[in-house]
Amino acid sequence: MSSTEHYDFIIIGGGTAGLVVASRLSEDPSQHVLVLEAGADGTEDPRVKTPAFFEALKNTEADWGFKTNSQPTLNGRTIAMNQGKVLGGSSALNALVFVPPTKGLVNSWESLGNKGWNWETLSSYFNKAYTSPIVDESSRTMLGIDKWASVNSSAKGPIQASFPGGVAHPIRQAWAETFTNMGYYMQDDPFSNPSVGSFSCLASIHPETKERSYSTSAYYNPVKGRENLHVLTNAEVVKILFEQTGGSAKATGVQYKHNGETVTVNTAKEVILAAGALQSPKILELSGVGNPDLLDKYGIDVVVNLPAVGENLHDHAVCSISFEAVDEVDTLDALARQEPEALSQALQEYAASKTGPLSYVGVTSYAYLPIVDYLTPEGQVRLKDLLDKNRPPEIEGIRNARDRAYYEVVENSLLDPNEPSGAYLSVASQSVLPADPETDSPQGPVPGKFITIGAMLSQPLSRGTVHIQSSDPSHAPSIDPEYLTNPVDMDVLANHMLHIDAIANTPPMSKLLKQPLNRRDPASRLTDLESAKRYLRASMISMWHMAGTCVMLPKEKGGVLGEDLKVYGVRNLRIVDSSALPMISTANTQATVYAFAERAADLIKQAWGMKVSNCPQSPDIPRQRHLV
Ligand SMILES: Cc1cc2nc3c(=O)[nH]c(=O)nc-3n(C[C@H](O)[C@H](O)[C@H](O)COP(=O)(O)OP(=O)(O)OC[C@H]3O[C@@H](n4cnc5c(N)ncnc54)[C@H](O)[C@@H]3O)c2cc1C
């Protein structure tokens, strides 16, 4: 074992959040920052750069390739839990969708007990993280956008965002007009005024190069020449080191493996954990911070008794229905079937003009919808009844306190027509979901052109766990998200699935689909709640938005961190990644993780008397309901 230099800050994990914090802290040349990343640098890898190749990175050396335990609510299936093992982390292999949470969701972080974590503070950090594209007059109709460019010119951050697949894809306009017809069209830029309604979504794709814009290319590569910033790849952290001083533990450094050697490095200021929602808790537990019973089982000395570590795992369950599209619509189905001619043509088109099917992943439009508005009167009674029956009991205990706090937030938002309970998306391709082997559902891509409409459960109540299952750092953690175990979740998502047909049947969306509607999978013909639940059990998958496993919450509600992101009971240790999110985003998580990490960097700078740069402010836009 060799011991090396001192750094002011040691960041564990050069992923989405880790590289944001590294680049911001190293703006001060007097601060020496080390990032330890287990994966390699994939900057030149075409699978990272080319948007449509994101699937090709799964289960490669760039993916941790985790799987959940068998999920009883999902017919005993295990669910793929991909996570980037590459510089940039999951931002290097995600599906590039770049969407905000709603104001209400972020404000609920504060109401759960995290002072200062609200939309007012966080909105400027979204603007600090990404650059919003300018929408010219001629594009507005095609994008279904009325006000975009005029309101968010303050978003000028490192991540370069664009409208994926070009503005002219007919799904965009059809989607916007369909939701206008249904009474749910979001007129404003969703990053300025995110609430209920549909919108044309952004992707983290550079508008000119049409390459992935992610934490490596946007935050790290432009500043990699800084002498005070040292990023070490292929360096896997084994544990955080502590010393006991003044009756409490203080993080003093980190032990990691590099080139077969075990190395110790010390910090003068802080260790910052950013290993993602599945591995930040693992590193804490391997270091002796967690539930004493679990640590004892694996012979790990307890440094801090913190049983909430690795609890509170939640994720977006997502499911979809693929409908046969009319012949005139361009879709990505030939690529999904890996047809050599289509692939070769797409490669040529992308190389020549950075356009075509490789320049995006097929997702173009989103809608955040409230379930309560379109439930039948009987459905509303059933939802209220279910909520009553599943209300956590008023009994003592940290877990109950946590569940009651979340329940209150979710119940209020489920019953509020101005808060979404589901996020819908459109995809210009069939989606190949797991199918019940007992049925004649297709198991792989089928011939034809399809448009898929998916729904994810925005604010799940179900909570699972991720814990070590060995003291050996090379062993994967045991991951049990307990998807849809709360009956409210199953019911709400099943109702959202039932609503997909209404979208498909409303013009002009209905005009892009062959009539009568023809589904890729016969099992996705959902006739009632039971058939929707059956379909979810067989085909629901993860949207890879795992969060909350080292959650920022008051300790008495099961928190691991305070609102300053410091781990309870330890000095000099903070967590800045998706594991700290108090509640998962309304839909896809990356924009939220970037904004969260941006604010985390400022909190750390302030704590150490470093200069904090200005955050661009969004104009204050009054909240409106169902703008049409
Ligand atoms: C396949 C997939 C598709 C997704 N699609 C979208 C999408 O379209 N839109 C969206 O908004 N979100 C999407 N997400 C989610 C989003 O990308 C993540 O929520 C976000 O990137 C998580 O950021 P993070 O910093 O918490 O973790 P990560 O970005 O995963 O970073 C953690 C880093 O820590 C490293 N690490 C872990 N353990 C160690 C260790 N012991 N030592 C050293 N380093 C370690 C990892 O290698 C990784 O680089 C997707 C995620 C996946 C996996």
XYZ file of C-alpha atoms and ligand atoms in Angstrom:
681
model
C 0.000 0.000 0.000
C 1.428 3.374 -0.905
C 0.468 6.724 0.505
C 0.465 9.792 -1.726
C -0.213 13.527 -1.715
C -2.846 15.589 0.021
C -5.774 17.150 -1.773
C -8.218 19.759 -0.527
C -11.156 17.799 -1.931
C -11.359 14.139 -2.941
C -14.390 13.293 -5.065
C -15.405 9.636 -5.250
C -16.985 8.969 -8.644
C -16.341 11.020 -11.793
C -19.926 10.678 -12.957
C -22.703 13.159 -13.601
C -22.602 14.950 -10.249
C -18.931 14.251 -9.472
C -17.584 16.101 -12.510
C -19.905 19.088 -11.953
C -18.579 19.534 -8.438
C -14.969 18.896 -9.533
C -15.114 21.508 -12.260
C -16.733 24.119 -10.010
C -14.430 23.593 -6.992
C -11.318 23.709 -9.180
C -12.338 27.150 -10.502
C -10.339 28.365 -7.507
C -6.711 27.653 -8.452
C -5.649 27.479 -4.805
C -7.834 24.379 -4.241
C -6.479 20.972 -5.204
C -9.164 18.565 -6.334
C -8.838 14.836 -6.980
C -11.532 12.761 -8.725
C -11.359 8.970 -8.468
C -13.396 7.233 -11.167
C -13.684 3.453 -11.455
C -14.303 3.496 -15.220
C -12.197 4.609 -18.175
C -12.337 7.819 -20.195
C -14.787 7.220 -23.077
C -14.438 10.678 -24.627
C -13.456 9.290 -28.040
C -15.790 6.297 -27.959
C -18.404 6.628 -30.752
C -20.861 4.648 -28.631
C -20.717 7.450 -26.060
C -20.763 10.287 -28.578
C -23.434 9.081 -31.007
C -26.900 9.509 -29.485
C -28.590 6.438 -31.003
C -25.778 4.138 -29.854
C -26.605 4.522 -26.181
C -28.083 1.020 -26.084
C -24.773 -0.391 -27.377
C -23.023 0.592 -24.138
C -25.281 -1.474 -21.939
C -23.661 -4.525 -20.374
C -20.217 -3.557 -21.694
C -17.134 -2.527 -19.715
C -18.734 0.958 -19.511
C -21.725 -0.328 -17.512
C -21.785 -1.737 -13.984
C -24.540 -3.994 -15.328
C -26.383 -4.479 -12.036
C -29.687 -6.322 -11.714
C -32.348 -6.145 -9.037
C -33.330 -9.058 -6.854
C -36.384 -10.970 -8.018
C -39.421 -8.642 -7.755
C -42.520 -10.457 -6.430
C -44.921 -7.815 -7.769
C -43.452 -8.281 -11.271
C -43.978 -12.042 -11.630
C -40.621 -12.620 -9.906
C -38.673 -10.871 -12.662
C -35.272 -9.234 -12.115
C -34.923 -5.774 -13.621
C -31.819 -4.380 -15.334
C -30.166 -1.614 -13.291
C -27.604 -0.213 -15.709
C -25.245 2.456 -14.403
C -22.332 4.121 -16.181
C -18.855 2.824 -15.283
C -17.006 5.367 -17.368
C -15.879 8.966 -16.943
C -19.155 10.889 -16.940
C -20.966 8.004 -15.225
C -24.564 7.505 -16.248
C -24.540 10.783 -18.201
C -22.264 8.942 -20.678
C -24.758 6.182 -21.425
C -28.155 7.599 -20.627
C -30.934 8.159 -23.174
C -30.209 11.938 -23.249
C -33.715 13.147 -22.390
C -33.326 16.500 -20.637
C -36.456 17.522 -18.764
C -37.125 19.393 -15.504
C -39.058 18.395 -12.398
C -42.136 20.458 -11.586
C -41.996 23.378 -9.209
C -44.267 21.483 -6.842
C -41.922 18.497 -6.742
C -38.879 20.605 -5.864
C -40.869 22.565 -3.285
C -41.796 19.262 -1.646
C -38.085 18.738 -0.891
C -38.323 21.739 1.398
C -41.622 20.689 2.913
C -40.028 17.338 3.794
C -37.646 19.308 6.023
C -34.785 20.486 3.785
C -34.664 24.240 4.332
C -33.584 26.231 1.277
C -34.115 23.376 -1.182
C -37.048 24.785 -3.141
C -37.845 25.828 -6.711
C -36.862 29.426 -6.066
C -33.307 28.431 -5.126
C -32.887 25.518 -7.517
C -34.299 27.055 -10.706
C -31.248 29.256 -11.216
C -29.010 26.179 -10.887
C -30.810 24.526 -13.810
C -29.938 27.635 -15.804
C -26.349 27.382 -14.611
C -26.142 23.769 -15.841
C -27.449 23.894 -19.422
C -27.810 26.080 -22.473
C -31.312 26.312 -23.855
C -31.597 26.352 -27.648
C -33.003 29.374 -29.388
C -36.266 28.629 -31.129
C -36.759 30.722 -34.252
C -40.146 31.868 -35.406
C -40.456 29.272 -38.174
C -39.809 26.370 -35.780
C -42.414 27.347 -33.256
C -45.368 25.769 -34.957
C -43.513 22.531 -35.679
C -42.316 22.290 -32.089
C -45.700 23.224 -30.718
C -44.060 26.005 -28.711
C -45.495 29.445 -28.148
C -43.076 31.231 -25.863
C -39.863 29.288 -25.491
C -36.878 31.420 -26.514
C -38.133 34.639 -25.066
C -38.292 33.267 -21.525
C -35.188 31.183 -20.975
C -32.333 33.082 -22.518
C -30.721 33.013 -19.068
C -29.888 29.292 -19.390
C -26.259 29.390 -20.492
C -24.569 26.452 -18.787
C -22.073 23.815 -19.982
C -24.593 21.137 -21.077
C -25.678 21.906 -24.637
C -29.301 20.973 -25.256
C -31.280 20.682 -28.480
C -34.581 19.359 -29.763
C -33.764 15.743 -30.635
C -34.384 14.514 -34.177
C -34.860 17.982 -35.609
C -37.815 20.268 -35.145
C -39.802 18.899 -38.071
C -40.668 15.448 -36.768
C -44.467 15.231 -37.135
C -44.916 13.676 -33.701
C -43.974 16.971 -32.035
C -46.680 19.066 -33.614
C -49.260 16.273 -33.417
C -48.476 15.754 -29.724
C -48.768 19.463 -28.929
C -52.083 19.786 -30.777
C -53.445 16.597 -29.249
C -52.767 17.833 -25.736
C -54.142 21.232 -26.640
C -57.314 19.414 -27.686
C -57.297 17.476 -24.433
C -56.751 20.628 -22.359
C -53.194 19.922 -21.174
C -50.725 21.992 -23.142
C -47.799 23.662 -21.376
C -47.349 26.957 -23.137
C -44.187 28.125 -21.406
C -40.715 26.721 -21.481
C -40.981 23.824 -19.007
C -37.702 24.842 -17.344
C -39.161 28.245 -16.504
C -42.606 27.216 -15.393
C -42.761 23.445 -14.996
C -46.177 22.168 -14.022
C -48.920 20.105 -15.642
C -49.087 19.742 -19.425
C -47.350 18.597 -22.603
C -44.144 19.948 -24.100
C -41.556 19.294 -26.790
C -38.630 17.836 -24.857
C -34.960 18.692 -24.994
C -32.070 16.262 -25.175
C -28.476 16.639 -24.009
C -27.301 16.598 -27.623
C -25.076 19.397 -28.880
C -27.149 21.367 -31.427
C -24.242 21.664 -33.872
C -22.105 18.530 -33.508
C -25.163 16.342 -32.723
C -22.971 14.518 -30.213
C -23.810 13.662 -26.614
C -23.271 16.612 -24.290
C -22.505 15.167 -20.854
C -20.518 15.817 -17.737
C -17.190 14.776 -19.325
C -17.520 16.743 -22.563
C -19.308 19.738 -21.034
C -17.836 20.117 -17.538
C -14.489 18.294 -17.475
C -12.859 18.344 -20.913
C -12.948 22.163 -21.247
C -11.022 22.543 -17.939
C -8.888 19.405 -17.911
C -5.725 21.500 -18.289
C -6.173 23.002 -14.824
C -3.125 22.146 -12.736
C -5.172 21.926 -9.551
C -7.613 19.323 -10.984
C -6.537 15.710 -11.128
C -8.940 13.082 -12.527
C -7.753 9.505 -12.144
C -9.669 6.894 -14.163
C -9.709 3.124 -13.530
C -9.411 3.979 -9.836
C -11.974 2.096 -7.756
C -12.559 3.382 -4.243
C -12.617 0.706 -1.566
C -13.477 2.812 1.444
C -13.400 6.198 3.140
C -10.937 6.538 6.011
C -11.903 8.141 9.310
C -10.271 9.232 12.536
C -12.117 9.701 15.799
C -11.457 13.173 17.188
C -13.402 15.150 19.757
C -15.929 12.323 20.152
C -16.918 12.177 16.480
C -15.640 10.689 13.249
C -13.785 12.827 10.730
C -13.178 11.747 7.129
C -9.445 11.991 6.529
C -8.971 10.279 3.197
C -9.826 7.478 0.833
C -8.428 4.091 -0.057
C -8.649 3.002 -3.688
C -7.325 0.427 -6.106
C -5.395 1.456 -9.200
C -3.315 -0.756 -11.479
C -3.529 -3.589 -8.961
C -2.156 -1.428 -6.156
C -4.023 -0.241 -3.058
C -3.424 3.465 -2.552
C -4.307 5.832 0.289
C -4.850 9.512 -0.319
C -5.573 12.168 2.293
C -7.743 15.231 2.247
C -7.125 18.598 3.831
C -10.790 19.580 3.629
C -13.470 17.111 2.507
C -14.285 13.778 0.954
C -17.203 14.177 -1.460
C -19.155 11.054 -2.344
C -20.669 10.926 -5.859
C -20.739 7.229 -6.732
C -24.448 7.242 -7.669
C -27.598 5.938 -5.980
C -26.497 2.305 -6.009
C -22.914 2.735 -4.879
C -22.679 5.754 -2.602
C -24.477 3.688 0.090
C -22.201 0.728 -0.672
C -19.075 2.830 -0.068
C -20.517 4.225 3.173
C -21.297 0.729 4.443
C -17.888 -0.663 3.458
C -16.410 2.279 5.395
C -18.388 1.547 8.571
C -21.251 4.042 8.184
C -24.636 2.331 8.258
C -26.791 -0.112 10.150
C -24.680 -1.769 12.893
C -26.484 -5.123 12.455
C -25.611 -5.244 8.764
C -22.022 -4.080 9.308
C -21.581 -6.623 12.085
C -22.798 -9.407 9.777
C -19.929 -8.663 7.390
C -17.285 -8.001 10.045
C -17.057 -4.255 9.382
C -16.251 -1.993 12.350
C -18.961 0.571 13.004
C -17.750 4.154 12.598
C -21.192 5.787 12.631
C -24.511 4.157 13.510
C -26.717 5.359 10.623
C -29.359 2.721 9.736
C -30.935 4.910 7.031
C -27.970 4.314 4.677
C -29.142 2.269 1.668
C -32.834 2.573 2.586
C -35.456 4.649 0.726
C -34.479 3.411 -2.774
C -37.014 4.614 -5.293
C -37.124 4.711 -9.059
C -39.493 5.433 -11.919
C -41.401 2.386 -13.089
C -42.190 2.804 -16.788
C -44.283 0.890 -19.284
C -45.479 1.606 -22.804
C -47.667 0.619 -25.725
C -46.375 0.572 -29.317
C -48.973 1.371 -32.008
C -48.485 0.746 -35.712
C -47.756 4.057 -37.462
C -48.983 5.235 -40.846
C -46.533 4.614 -43.711
C -45.594 8.278 -44.176
C -44.060 8.691 -40.700
C -40.297 8.195 -40.288
C -39.472 5.913 -37.383
C -36.359 4.217 -35.985
C -37.777 0.691 -36.284
C -35.337 -0.479 -38.965
C -32.485 0.466 -36.617
C -34.237 -1.300 -33.721
C -34.246 -4.430 -35.903
C -30.563 -3.779 -36.699
C -31.181 -4.039 -40.439
C -27.724 -3.735 -42.077
C -28.888 -1.518 -44.924
C -30.662 0.912 -42.602
C -27.657 1.018 -40.274
C -25.229 1.654 -43.125
C -27.424 4.445 -44.510
C -27.788 5.975 -41.056
C -24.015 5.878 -40.495
C -23.404 7.628 -43.811
C -26.024 10.275 -43.096
C -24.659 10.966 -39.620
C -21.067 11.144 -40.881
C -21.982 13.448 -43.766
C -24.443 15.855 -42.161
C -24.936 14.855 -38.497
C -28.598 14.206 -39.212
C -30.768 11.124 -39.521
C -31.723 8.325 -37.174
C -28.374 8.230 -35.329
C -28.713 11.846 -34.218
C -31.332 11.081 -31.552
C -32.964 8.216 -29.667
C -36.535 8.703 -30.845
C -37.982 10.490 -27.806
C -39.459 13.844 -28.828
C -42.325 14.859 -26.578
C -43.451 14.705 -22.973
C -46.582 15.378 -20.938
C -46.926 15.676 -17.167
C -50.513 14.732 -16.263
C -52.598 14.562 -13.076
C -54.471 11.300 -12.621
C -57.251 12.853 -10.598
C -58.558 14.878 -13.533
C -59.404 11.969 -15.753
C -60.432 9.269 -13.293
C -64.110 8.395 -13.399
C -66.090 9.367 -10.253
C -65.836 5.715 -9.143
C -62.098 5.792 -9.882
C -61.700 8.857 -7.678
C -63.548 7.161 -4.837
C -61.347 4.074 -5.244
C -58.150 6.197 -5.224
C -59.203 7.986 -2.025
C -60.132 4.660 -0.477
C -56.783 3.152 -1.437
C -54.970 6.173 -0.024
C -56.873 5.790 3.256
C -56.173 2.077 3.488
C -52.452 2.525 2.822
C -51.882 5.516 5.102
C -48.791 4.764 7.254
C -49.815 4.274 10.899
C -49.244 6.959 13.527
C -46.744 4.901 15.455
C -43.256 5.675 16.686
C -40.175 4.918 14.670
C -37.970 6.572 12.095
C -39.242 4.459 9.204
C -42.833 5.388 10.000
C -41.921 9.039 10.300
C -40.277 8.870 6.865
C -43.194 7.025 5.273
C -45.733 9.454 6.749
C -43.778 12.460 5.463
C -43.627 11.034 1.933
C -47.210 9.880 2.063
C -48.441 13.362 2.893
C -46.577 14.847 -0.088
C -47.740 12.153 -2.513
C -51.358 12.159 -1.308
C -51.588 15.934 -1.717
C -50.123 15.838 -5.168
C -52.225 12.857 -6.317
C -55.385 14.728 -5.400
C -54.233 18.050 -6.868
C -55.188 18.666 -10.524
C -52.221 21.054 -10.778
C -49.640 18.385 -9.911
C -48.733 15.525 -12.229
C -48.790 11.920 -11.071
C -47.552 10.484 -14.353
C -45.140 11.518 -17.080
C -45.941 10.421 -20.643
C -43.502 10.284 -23.516
C -43.607 9.540 -27.205
C -40.993 7.486 -29.046
C -40.648 7.233 -32.820
C -40.043 3.483 -32.697
C -41.421 0.276 -31.225
C -40.261 -0.496 -27.711
C -39.330 -4.073 -26.984
C -40.434 -4.803 -23.433
C -40.223 -8.068 -21.530
C -43.237 -10.200 -22.402
C -45.133 -12.806 -20.436
C -43.867 -16.120 -21.905
C -47.339 -17.604 -21.339
C -48.761 -15.295 -24.023
C -48.145 -14.990 -27.750
C -46.562 -11.546 -27.223
C -43.536 -10.928 -29.480
C -40.195 -11.381 -27.690
C -38.111 -9.146 -29.997
C -38.443 -6.411 -32.642
C -41.138 -7.034 -35.253
C -41.530 -5.767 -38.850
C -43.345 -2.475 -39.423
C -43.289 1.137 -38.218
C -44.449 2.051 -34.743
C -45.009 4.999 -32.442
C -44.731 4.222 -28.753
C -46.485 6.066 -25.957
C -45.090 5.368 -22.510
C -46.084 6.350 -18.983
C -43.971 6.493 -15.838
C -45.109 6.856 -12.268
C -43.818 10.285 -11.245
C -43.910 10.042 -7.477
C -43.859 6.459 -6.240
C -44.657 5.610 -2.624
C -42.968 2.202 -2.821
C -39.557 2.168 -1.204
C -36.823 -0.452 -1.462
C -33.231 -0.911 -0.380
C -29.677 -1.262 -1.670
C -27.128 -2.818 0.696
C -23.808 -4.604 0.606
C -24.025 -8.388 0.588
C -20.353 -8.937 1.349
C -17.374 -7.045 2.774
C -15.615 -7.560 -0.562
C -15.745 -4.225 -2.491
C -15.778 -6.065 -5.818
C -19.169 -7.661 -5.034
C -22.300 -6.014 -6.417
C -24.771 -4.666 -3.866
C -28.110 -6.360 -3.260
C -30.689 -4.157 -5.019
C -34.350 -4.463 -4.126
C -36.466 -1.511 -5.371
C -39.742 -3.238 -4.358
C -41.416 -1.800 -7.462
C -45.156 -1.119 -7.192
C -45.388 -2.859 -3.824
C -47.508 -0.024 -2.498
C -51.023 -0.708 -3.898
C -51.504 3.023 -4.547
C -48.554 2.951 -6.964
C -49.871 -0.065 -8.859
C -53.314 1.516 -9.167
C -52.122 4.947 -10.266
C -49.689 3.612 -12.883
C -52.318 1.159 -14.189
C -54.707 4.098 -14.612
C -52.060 6.073 -16.473
C -51.543 3.076 -18.767
C -55.279 3.013 -19.455
C -55.113 6.669 -20.487
C -52.631 5.919 -23.303
C -55.436 4.782 -25.608
C -57.199 8.120 -25.126
C -54.055 9.928 -26.325
C -53.689 7.549 -29.279
C -57.318 8.079 -30.224
C -57.284 11.880 -30.072
C -56.516 13.794 -33.295
C -54.056 14.673 -34.645
C -52.041 11.936 -32.837
C -54.613 9.426 -34.062
C -53.803 10.451 -37.646
C -50.190 9.288 -37.257
C -51.412 5.832 -36.214
C -53.078 3.173 -38.338
C -56.786 2.927 -37.586
C -58.212 0.943 -36.010
C -55.280 0.991 -33.585
C -52.944 -1.938 -34.103
C -50.690 -2.781 -31.154
C -47.277 -4.437 -31.501
C -48.060 -6.593 -28.471
C -51.597 -8.028 -28.188
C -51.184 -8.083 -24.385
C -51.078 -4.281 -24.445
C -54.778 -4.120 -25.387
C -55.834 -2.848 -21.972
C -59.544 -3.106 -21.308
C -59.753 -2.491 -17.576
C -57.634 -1.910 -14.494
C -56.912 -5.610 -14.034
C -55.593 -6.026 -17.572
C -53.414 -2.934 -17.098
C -51.986 -4.366 -13.862
C -51.349 -7.707 -15.553
C -49.473 -5.934 -18.344
C -47.393 -3.951 -15.808
C -46.403 -7.122 -13.947
C -45.177 -8.708 -17.175
C -43.657 -5.726 -18.960
C -42.838 -2.796 -16.645
C -39.143 -1.854 -16.598
C -36.912 0.631 -14.787
C -36.402 4.081 -16.252
C -32.957 3.990 -14.474
C -33.804 6.914 -12.219
C -32.707 5.350 -8.957
C -32.542 7.892 -6.114
C -32.805 8.602 -2.414
C -30.530 5.934 -0.904
C -28.390 8.400 1.100
C -31.242 10.801 1.357
C -31.125 14.432 2.421
C -33.798 14.516 5.138
C -33.979 15.326 8.835
C -32.390 12.466 10.774
C -35.623 11.722 12.630
C -37.296 11.093 9.250
C -34.662 8.623 8.108
C -32.184 11.091 6.644
C -28.518 10.341 5.968
C -27.587 13.964 5.189
C -28.625 17.381 6.355
C -29.545 20.255 4.063
C -25.816 21.159 3.953
C -25.277 17.680 2.389
C -23.049 16.603 5.305
C -23.433 13.005 6.457
C -24.885 12.930 9.976
C -22.352 12.158 12.686
C -19.305 12.659 10.462
C -17.151 15.685 9.774
C -15.744 16.468 6.330
C -17.960 14.109 4.338
C -20.716 15.202 1.931
C -22.807 13.471 -0.719
C -23.797 15.309 -3.905
C -25.310 12.737 -6.308
C -28.693 11.152 -7.050
C -28.514 9.143 -3.822
C -29.085 12.398 -1.917
C -32.251 13.488 -3.765
C -35.108 13.717 -1.253
C -37.629 12.805 -3.927
C -37.060 11.551 -7.409
C -37.684 14.064 -10.206
C -41.087 14.278 -11.930
C -39.599 12.466 -14.933
C -36.004 11.865 -16.107
C -33.387 12.693 -13.508
C -30.249 14.025 -15.173
C -31.223 17.709 -15.335
C -32.154 17.538 -11.652
C -28.848 15.837 -10.758
C -26.898 18.549 -12.622
C -28.794 21.354 -10.851
C -28.468 19.597 -7.486
C -24.699 19.192 -7.957
C -24.337 22.809 -9.064
C -25.944 23.966 -5.834
C -23.897 21.449 -3.839
C -20.703 22.984 -5.273
C -21.810 26.438 -4.146
C -22.649 25.187 -0.644
C -19.182 23.624 -0.359
C -17.515 26.788 -1.670
C -19.434 28.929 0.803
C -18.527 26.617 3.681
C -14.799 27.009 2.908
C -14.904 30.744 2.179
C -14.393 30.294 -1.568
C -15.778 32.700 -4.164
C -19.227 31.722 -5.442
C -20.076 32.718 -9.011
C -23.404 34.279 -9.881
C -26.327 32.131 -10.883
C -28.470 33.243 -13.823
C -31.985 34.035 -12.669
C -35.151 32.983 -14.474
C -37.847 35.576 -14.834
C -40.642 34.960 -12.378
C -43.590 33.521 -14.266
C -46.961 33.234 -12.535
C -48.304 29.722 -12.326
C -51.214 28.933 -14.588
C -53.376 25.893 -14.958
C -53.981 23.898 -18.138
C -52.929 26.590 -20.548
C -54.488 26.153 -23.919
C -29.314 3.504 -19.195
C -29.726 4.794 -18.536
C -30.557 5.678 -19.236
C -30.946 6.875 -18.641
N -31.649 7.774 -19.383
C -31.863 9.012 -18.886
C -32.415 10.035 -19.715
O -32.690 9.847 -20.902
N -32.607 11.265 -19.160
C -32.310 11.521 -17.856
O -32.568 12.639 -17.401
N -31.776 10.582 -17.055
C -31.509 9.341 -17.548
N -30.897 8.411 -16.765
C -30.627 8.734 -15.352
C -29.465 9.705 -15.136
O -28.474 9.516 -16.118
C -28.909 9.473 -13.722
O -29.938 9.713 -12.780
C -27.744 10.388 -13.373
O -26.802 10.403 -14.411
C -27.097 9.898 -12.081
O -25.988 10.707 -11.776
P -25.081 10.383 -10.508
O -24.026 11.408 -10.472
O -25.927 10.202 -9.315
O -24.444 8.937 -10.814
P -23.527 8.488 -12.017
O -23.595 9.451 -13.121
O -23.880 7.083 -12.320
O -22.048 8.587 -11.441
C -21.510 7.706 -10.493
C -20.055 7.483 -10.857
O -19.389 6.877 -9.758
C -18.518 5.885 -10.253
N -18.263 4.938 -9.171
C -19.138 4.090 -8.565
N -18.522 3.388 -7.611
C -17.236 3.804 -7.596
C -16.108 3.452 -6.811
N -16.167 2.520 -5.866
N -14.934 4.074 -7.062
C -14.838 5.033 -8.031
N -15.871 5.386 -8.796
C -17.067 4.787 -8.575
C -19.261 5.300 -11.431
O -18.416 4.580 -12.278
C -19.879 6.538 -12.045
O -19.009 7.120 -12.975
C -30.511 7.195 -17.315
C -29.674 6.308 -16.629
C -29.275 5.131 -17.225
C -28.364 4.219 -16.459
